[in-house]
PDB file of C-alpha atoms in Angstrom:
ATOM      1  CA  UNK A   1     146.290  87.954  97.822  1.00 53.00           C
ATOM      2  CA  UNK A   2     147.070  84.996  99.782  1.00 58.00           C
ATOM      3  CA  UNK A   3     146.858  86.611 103.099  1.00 58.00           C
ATOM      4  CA  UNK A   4     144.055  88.344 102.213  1.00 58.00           C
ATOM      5  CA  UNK A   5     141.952  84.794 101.518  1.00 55.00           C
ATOM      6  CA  UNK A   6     143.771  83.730 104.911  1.00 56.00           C
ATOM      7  CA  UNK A   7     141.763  87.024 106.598  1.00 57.00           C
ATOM      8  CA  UNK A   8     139.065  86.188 105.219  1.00 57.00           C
ATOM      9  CA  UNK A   9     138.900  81.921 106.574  1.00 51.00           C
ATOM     10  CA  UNK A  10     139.600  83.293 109.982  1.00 54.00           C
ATOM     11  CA  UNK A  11     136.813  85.740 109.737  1.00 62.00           C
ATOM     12  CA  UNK A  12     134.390  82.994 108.286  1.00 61.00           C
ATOM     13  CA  UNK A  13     135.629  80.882 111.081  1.00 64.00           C
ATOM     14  CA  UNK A  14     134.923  83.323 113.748  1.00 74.00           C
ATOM     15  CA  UNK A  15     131.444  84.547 112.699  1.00 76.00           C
ATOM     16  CA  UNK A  16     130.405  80.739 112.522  1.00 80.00           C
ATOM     17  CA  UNK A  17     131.760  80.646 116.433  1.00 83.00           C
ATOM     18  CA  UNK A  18     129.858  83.550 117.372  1.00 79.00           C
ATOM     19  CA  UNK A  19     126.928  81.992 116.180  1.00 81.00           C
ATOM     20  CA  UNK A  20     127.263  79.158 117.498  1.00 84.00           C
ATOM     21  CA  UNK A  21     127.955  80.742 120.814  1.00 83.00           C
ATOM     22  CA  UNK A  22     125.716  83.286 121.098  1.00 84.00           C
ATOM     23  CA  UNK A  23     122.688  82.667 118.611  1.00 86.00           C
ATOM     24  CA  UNK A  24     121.032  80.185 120.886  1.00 88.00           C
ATOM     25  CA  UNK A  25     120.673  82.652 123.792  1.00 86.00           C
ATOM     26  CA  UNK A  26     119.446  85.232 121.437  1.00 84.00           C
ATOM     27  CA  UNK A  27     116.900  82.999 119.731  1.00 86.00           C
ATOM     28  CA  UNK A  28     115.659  82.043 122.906  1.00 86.00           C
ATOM     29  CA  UNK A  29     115.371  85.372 124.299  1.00 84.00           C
ATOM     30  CA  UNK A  30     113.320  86.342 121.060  1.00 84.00           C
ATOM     31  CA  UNK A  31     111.030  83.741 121.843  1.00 86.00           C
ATOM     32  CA  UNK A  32     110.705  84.793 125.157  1.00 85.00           C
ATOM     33  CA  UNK A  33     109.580  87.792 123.715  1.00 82.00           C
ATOM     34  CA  UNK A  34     106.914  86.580 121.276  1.00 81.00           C
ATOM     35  CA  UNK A  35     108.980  86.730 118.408  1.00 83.00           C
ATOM     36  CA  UNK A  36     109.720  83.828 115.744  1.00 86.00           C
ATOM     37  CA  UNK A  37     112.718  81.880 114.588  1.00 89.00           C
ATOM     38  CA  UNK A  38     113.167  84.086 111.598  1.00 90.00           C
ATOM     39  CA  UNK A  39     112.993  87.369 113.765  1.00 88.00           C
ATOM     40  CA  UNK A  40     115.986  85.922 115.598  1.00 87.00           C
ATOM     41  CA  UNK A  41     117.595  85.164 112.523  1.00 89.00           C
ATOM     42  CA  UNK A  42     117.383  88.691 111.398  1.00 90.00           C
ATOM     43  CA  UNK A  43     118.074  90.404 114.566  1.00 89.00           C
ATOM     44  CA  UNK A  44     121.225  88.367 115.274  1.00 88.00           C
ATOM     45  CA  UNK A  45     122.471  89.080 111.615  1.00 89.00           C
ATOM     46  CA  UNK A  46     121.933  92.559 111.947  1.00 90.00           C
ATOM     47  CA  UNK A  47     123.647  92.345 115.593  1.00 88.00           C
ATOM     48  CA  UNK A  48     126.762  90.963 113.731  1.00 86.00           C
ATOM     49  CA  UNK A  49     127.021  93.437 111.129  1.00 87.00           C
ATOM     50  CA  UNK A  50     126.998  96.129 114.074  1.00 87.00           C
ATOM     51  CA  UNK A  51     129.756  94.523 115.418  1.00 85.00           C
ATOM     52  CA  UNK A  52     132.244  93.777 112.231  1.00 83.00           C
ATOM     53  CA  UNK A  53     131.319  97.443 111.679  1.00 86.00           C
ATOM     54  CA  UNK A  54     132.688  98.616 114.623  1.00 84.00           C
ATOM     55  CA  UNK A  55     135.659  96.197 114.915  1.00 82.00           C
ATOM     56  CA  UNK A  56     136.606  97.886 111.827  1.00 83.00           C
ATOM     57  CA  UNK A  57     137.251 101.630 114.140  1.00 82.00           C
ATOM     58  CA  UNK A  58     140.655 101.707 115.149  1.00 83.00           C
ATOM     59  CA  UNK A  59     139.260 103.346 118.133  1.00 85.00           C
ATOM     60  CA  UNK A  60     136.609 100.944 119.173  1.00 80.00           C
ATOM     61  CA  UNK A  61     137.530  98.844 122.461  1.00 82.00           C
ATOM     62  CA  UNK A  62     135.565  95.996 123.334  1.00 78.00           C
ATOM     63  CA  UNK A  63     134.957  95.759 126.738  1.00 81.00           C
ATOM     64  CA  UNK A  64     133.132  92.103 127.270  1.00 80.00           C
ATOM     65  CA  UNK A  65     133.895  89.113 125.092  1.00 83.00           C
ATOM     66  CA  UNK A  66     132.206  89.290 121.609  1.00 82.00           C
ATOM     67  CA  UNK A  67     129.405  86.664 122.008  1.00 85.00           C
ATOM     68  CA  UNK A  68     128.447  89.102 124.891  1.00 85.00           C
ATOM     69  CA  UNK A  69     128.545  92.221 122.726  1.00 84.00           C
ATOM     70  CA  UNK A  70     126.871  90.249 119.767  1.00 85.00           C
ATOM     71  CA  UNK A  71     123.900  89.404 122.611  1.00 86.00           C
ATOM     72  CA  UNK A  72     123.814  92.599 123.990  1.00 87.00           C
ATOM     73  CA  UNK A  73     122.936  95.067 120.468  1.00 87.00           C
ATOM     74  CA  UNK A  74     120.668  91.384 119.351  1.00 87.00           C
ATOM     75  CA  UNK A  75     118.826  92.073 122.430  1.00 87.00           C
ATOM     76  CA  UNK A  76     118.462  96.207 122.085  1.00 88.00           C
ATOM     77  CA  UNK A  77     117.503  95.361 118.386  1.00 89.00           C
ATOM     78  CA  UNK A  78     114.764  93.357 118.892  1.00 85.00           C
ATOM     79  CA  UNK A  79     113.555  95.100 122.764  1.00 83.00           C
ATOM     80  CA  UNK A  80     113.556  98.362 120.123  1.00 84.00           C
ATOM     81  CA  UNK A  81     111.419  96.249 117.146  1.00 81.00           C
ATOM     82  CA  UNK A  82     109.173  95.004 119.870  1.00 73.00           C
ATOM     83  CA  UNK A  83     108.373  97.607 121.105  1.00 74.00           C
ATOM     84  CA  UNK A  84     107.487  99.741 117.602  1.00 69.00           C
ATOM     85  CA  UNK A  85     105.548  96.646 116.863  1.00 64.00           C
ATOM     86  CA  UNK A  86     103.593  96.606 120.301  1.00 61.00           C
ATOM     87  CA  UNK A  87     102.594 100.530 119.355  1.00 58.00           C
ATOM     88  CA  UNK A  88     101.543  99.739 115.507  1.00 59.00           C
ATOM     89  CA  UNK A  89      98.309  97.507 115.737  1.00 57.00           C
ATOM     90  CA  UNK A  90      96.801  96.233 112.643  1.00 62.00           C
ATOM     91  CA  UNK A  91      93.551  97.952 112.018  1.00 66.00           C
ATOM     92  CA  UNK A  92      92.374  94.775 110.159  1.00 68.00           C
ATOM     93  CA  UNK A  93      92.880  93.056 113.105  1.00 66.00           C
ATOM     94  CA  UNK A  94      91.324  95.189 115.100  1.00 66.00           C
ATOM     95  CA  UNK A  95      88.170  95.945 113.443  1.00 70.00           C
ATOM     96  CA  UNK A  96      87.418  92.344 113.152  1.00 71.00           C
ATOM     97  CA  UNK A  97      87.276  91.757 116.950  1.00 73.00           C
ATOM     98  CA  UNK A  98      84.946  94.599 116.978  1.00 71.00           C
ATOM     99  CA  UNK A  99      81.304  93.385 117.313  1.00 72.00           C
ATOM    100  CA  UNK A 100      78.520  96.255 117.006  1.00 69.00           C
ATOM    101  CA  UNK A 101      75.135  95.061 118.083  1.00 72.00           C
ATOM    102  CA  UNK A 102      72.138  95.735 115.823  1.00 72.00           C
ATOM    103  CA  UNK A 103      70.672  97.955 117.785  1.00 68.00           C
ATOM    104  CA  UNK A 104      73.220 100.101 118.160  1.00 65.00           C
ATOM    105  CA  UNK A 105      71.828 102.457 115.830  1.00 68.00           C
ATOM    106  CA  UNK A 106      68.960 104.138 115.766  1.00 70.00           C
ATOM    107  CA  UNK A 107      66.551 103.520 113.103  1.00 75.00           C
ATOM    108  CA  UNK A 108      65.914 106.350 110.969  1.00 71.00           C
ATOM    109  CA  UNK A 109      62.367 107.566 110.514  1.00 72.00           C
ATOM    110  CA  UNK A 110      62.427 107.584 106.627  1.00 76.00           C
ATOM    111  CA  UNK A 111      59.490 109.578 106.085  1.00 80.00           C
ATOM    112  CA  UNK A 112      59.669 111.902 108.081  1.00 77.00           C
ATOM    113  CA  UNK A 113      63.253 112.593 106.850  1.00 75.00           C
ATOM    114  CA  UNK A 114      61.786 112.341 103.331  1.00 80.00           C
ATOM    115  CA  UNK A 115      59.248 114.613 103.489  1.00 81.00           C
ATOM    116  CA  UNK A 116      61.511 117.501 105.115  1.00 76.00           C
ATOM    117  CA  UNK A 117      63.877 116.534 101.617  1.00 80.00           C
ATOM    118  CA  UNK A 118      61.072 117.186  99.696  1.00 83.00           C
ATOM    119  CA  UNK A 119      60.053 120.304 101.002  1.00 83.00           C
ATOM    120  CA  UNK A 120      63.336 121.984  99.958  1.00 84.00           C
ATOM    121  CA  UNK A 121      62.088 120.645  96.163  1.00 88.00           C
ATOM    122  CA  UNK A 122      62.803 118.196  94.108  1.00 90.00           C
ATOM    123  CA  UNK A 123      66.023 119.388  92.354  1.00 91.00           C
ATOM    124  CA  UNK A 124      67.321 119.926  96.019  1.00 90.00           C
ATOM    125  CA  UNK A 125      66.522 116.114  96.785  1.00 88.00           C
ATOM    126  CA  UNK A 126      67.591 114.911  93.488  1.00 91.00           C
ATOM    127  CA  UNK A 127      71.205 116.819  94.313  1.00 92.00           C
ATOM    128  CA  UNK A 128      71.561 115.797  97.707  1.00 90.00           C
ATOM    129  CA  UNK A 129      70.714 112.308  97.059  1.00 90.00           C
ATOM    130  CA  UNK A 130      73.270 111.928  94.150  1.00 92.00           C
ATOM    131  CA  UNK A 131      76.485 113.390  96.343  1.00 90.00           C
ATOM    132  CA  UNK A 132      75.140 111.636  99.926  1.00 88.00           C
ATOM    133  CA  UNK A 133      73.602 108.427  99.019  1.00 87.00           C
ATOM    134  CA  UNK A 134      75.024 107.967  95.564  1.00 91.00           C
ATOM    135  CA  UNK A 135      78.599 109.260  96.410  1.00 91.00           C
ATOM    136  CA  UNK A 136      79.157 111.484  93.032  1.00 91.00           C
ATOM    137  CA  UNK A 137      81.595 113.459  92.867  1.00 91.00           C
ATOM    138  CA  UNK A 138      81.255 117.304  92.327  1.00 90.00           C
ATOM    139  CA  UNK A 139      82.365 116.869  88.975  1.00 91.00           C
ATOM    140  CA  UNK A 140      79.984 114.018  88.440  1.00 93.00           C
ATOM    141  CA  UNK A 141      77.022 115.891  89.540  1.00 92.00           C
ATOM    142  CA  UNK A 142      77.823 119.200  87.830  1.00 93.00           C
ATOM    143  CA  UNK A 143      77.447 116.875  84.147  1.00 93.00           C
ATOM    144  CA  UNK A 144      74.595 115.591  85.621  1.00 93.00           C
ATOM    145  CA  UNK A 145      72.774 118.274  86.441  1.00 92.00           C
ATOM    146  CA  UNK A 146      74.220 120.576  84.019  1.00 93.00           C
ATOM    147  CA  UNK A 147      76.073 122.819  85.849  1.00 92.00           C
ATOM    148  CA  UNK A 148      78.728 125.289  84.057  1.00 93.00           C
ATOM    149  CA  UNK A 149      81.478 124.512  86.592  1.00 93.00           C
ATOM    150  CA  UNK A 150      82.211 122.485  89.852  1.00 92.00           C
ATOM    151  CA  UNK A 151      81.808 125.600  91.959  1.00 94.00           C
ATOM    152  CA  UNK A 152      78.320 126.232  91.046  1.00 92.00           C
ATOM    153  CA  UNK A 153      77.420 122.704  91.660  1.00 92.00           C
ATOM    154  CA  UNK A 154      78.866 122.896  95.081  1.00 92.00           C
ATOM    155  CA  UNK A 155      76.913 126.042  95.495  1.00 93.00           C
ATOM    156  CA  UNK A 156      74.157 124.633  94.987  1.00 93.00           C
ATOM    157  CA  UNK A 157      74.913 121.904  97.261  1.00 92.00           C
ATOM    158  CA  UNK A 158      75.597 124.353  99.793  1.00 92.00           C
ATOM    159  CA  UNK A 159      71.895 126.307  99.061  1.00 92.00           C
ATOM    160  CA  UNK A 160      70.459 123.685  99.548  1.00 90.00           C
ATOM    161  CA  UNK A 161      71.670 121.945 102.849  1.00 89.00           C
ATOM    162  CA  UNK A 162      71.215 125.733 104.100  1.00 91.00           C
ATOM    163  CA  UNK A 163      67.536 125.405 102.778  1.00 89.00           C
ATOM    164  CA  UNK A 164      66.756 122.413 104.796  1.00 86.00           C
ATOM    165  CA  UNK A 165      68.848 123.951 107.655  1.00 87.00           C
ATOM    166  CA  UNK A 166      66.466 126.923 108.071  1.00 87.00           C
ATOM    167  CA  UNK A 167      63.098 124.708 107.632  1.00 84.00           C
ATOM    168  CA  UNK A 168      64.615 122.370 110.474  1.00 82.00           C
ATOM    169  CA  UNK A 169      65.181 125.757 113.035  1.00 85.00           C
ATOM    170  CA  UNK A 170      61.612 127.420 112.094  1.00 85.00           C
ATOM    171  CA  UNK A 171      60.527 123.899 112.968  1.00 82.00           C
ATOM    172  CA  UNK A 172      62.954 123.473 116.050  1.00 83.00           C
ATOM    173  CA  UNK A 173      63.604 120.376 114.873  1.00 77.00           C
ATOM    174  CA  UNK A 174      66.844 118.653 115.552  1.00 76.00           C
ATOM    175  CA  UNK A 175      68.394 115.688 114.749  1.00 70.00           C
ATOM    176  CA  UNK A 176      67.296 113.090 117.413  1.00 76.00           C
ATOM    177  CA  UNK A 177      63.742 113.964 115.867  1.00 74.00           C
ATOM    178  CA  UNK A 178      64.273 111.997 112.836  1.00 70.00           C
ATOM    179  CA  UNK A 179      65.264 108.801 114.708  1.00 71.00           C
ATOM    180  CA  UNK A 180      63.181 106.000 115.987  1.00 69.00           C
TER     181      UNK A 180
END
């Protein structure tokens, strides 16, 4: 038992060398690299439990002195986290450098959308307006409109898009002929 707390002072003793020796060229390196003092921190613990794992193989031979070693799997650790990191980008982030200018799109001609709605009746604009503009669900609209099930509410959905579909070819209408 004795020995044992022995192995385990020496072991204490050399971590707290290794750190001292090799943490400061980590942690700078890390902040070479845009990272913080806590990534450094993490990386160099996780560097050190690499290497009392593989002190612990019989058949592992160290080849450079530790603080070396310790340095060299820190480094890979955080070159591989960096890395990852550069590829994920925030889409928060992102999207608020984005800046879309207000006349980027096209104003809508309202009526003359409106009155091609209407023309495919009024139930047809009442549906369409409750699942596009109102964002019900299928369900939602089915109670709404009294439909038996979902299906026939999304067949009717379907009918009528298909309605306004054909009036829009027999016009030769398009699209860009309902914008501004």
């Amino acid at each position: 038992m004795e020995s044992q707390a022995i192995q385990t002072h020496v072991m204490v003793a050399r971590m707290d060398e290794l750190y001292e020796k090799a943490f400061p060229s980590m942690a700078h390196f890390v902040s070479k690299m845009h990272g913080s003092f806590e990534d450094a921190k993490d990386i160099f613990h996780d560097a050190l439990v690499i290497y009392c794992q593989k002190t612990e193989d019989e058949s592992f031979v160290l080849t450079a002195s530790a603080e070396a070693y310790i340095t060299g799997i820190a480094k890979h650790l955080w070159i591989k986290k960096f890395k990852h990191d550069k590829r994920t980008v925030s889409l928060d982030e992102t999207e608020a450098t984005i800046v879309i200018p207000e006349d980027y799109y096209p104003t809508v001609n309202t009526n003359r959308l409106l009155h091609f709605l209407e023309m495919a009746g009024q139930k047809c604009l009442d549906l369409l307006h409750a699942f596009y503009y109102e964002k019900l669900s299928v369900c939602e609209i089915k109670s709404m409109f009294g439909y038996k099930t979902e299906h026939s509410a999304s067949v009717q959905k379907y009918k009528c898009i298909e309605k306004l579909r054909d009036t829009l070819q027999q016009k030769n209408l398009t699209h860009e002929n309902f914008f501004e």
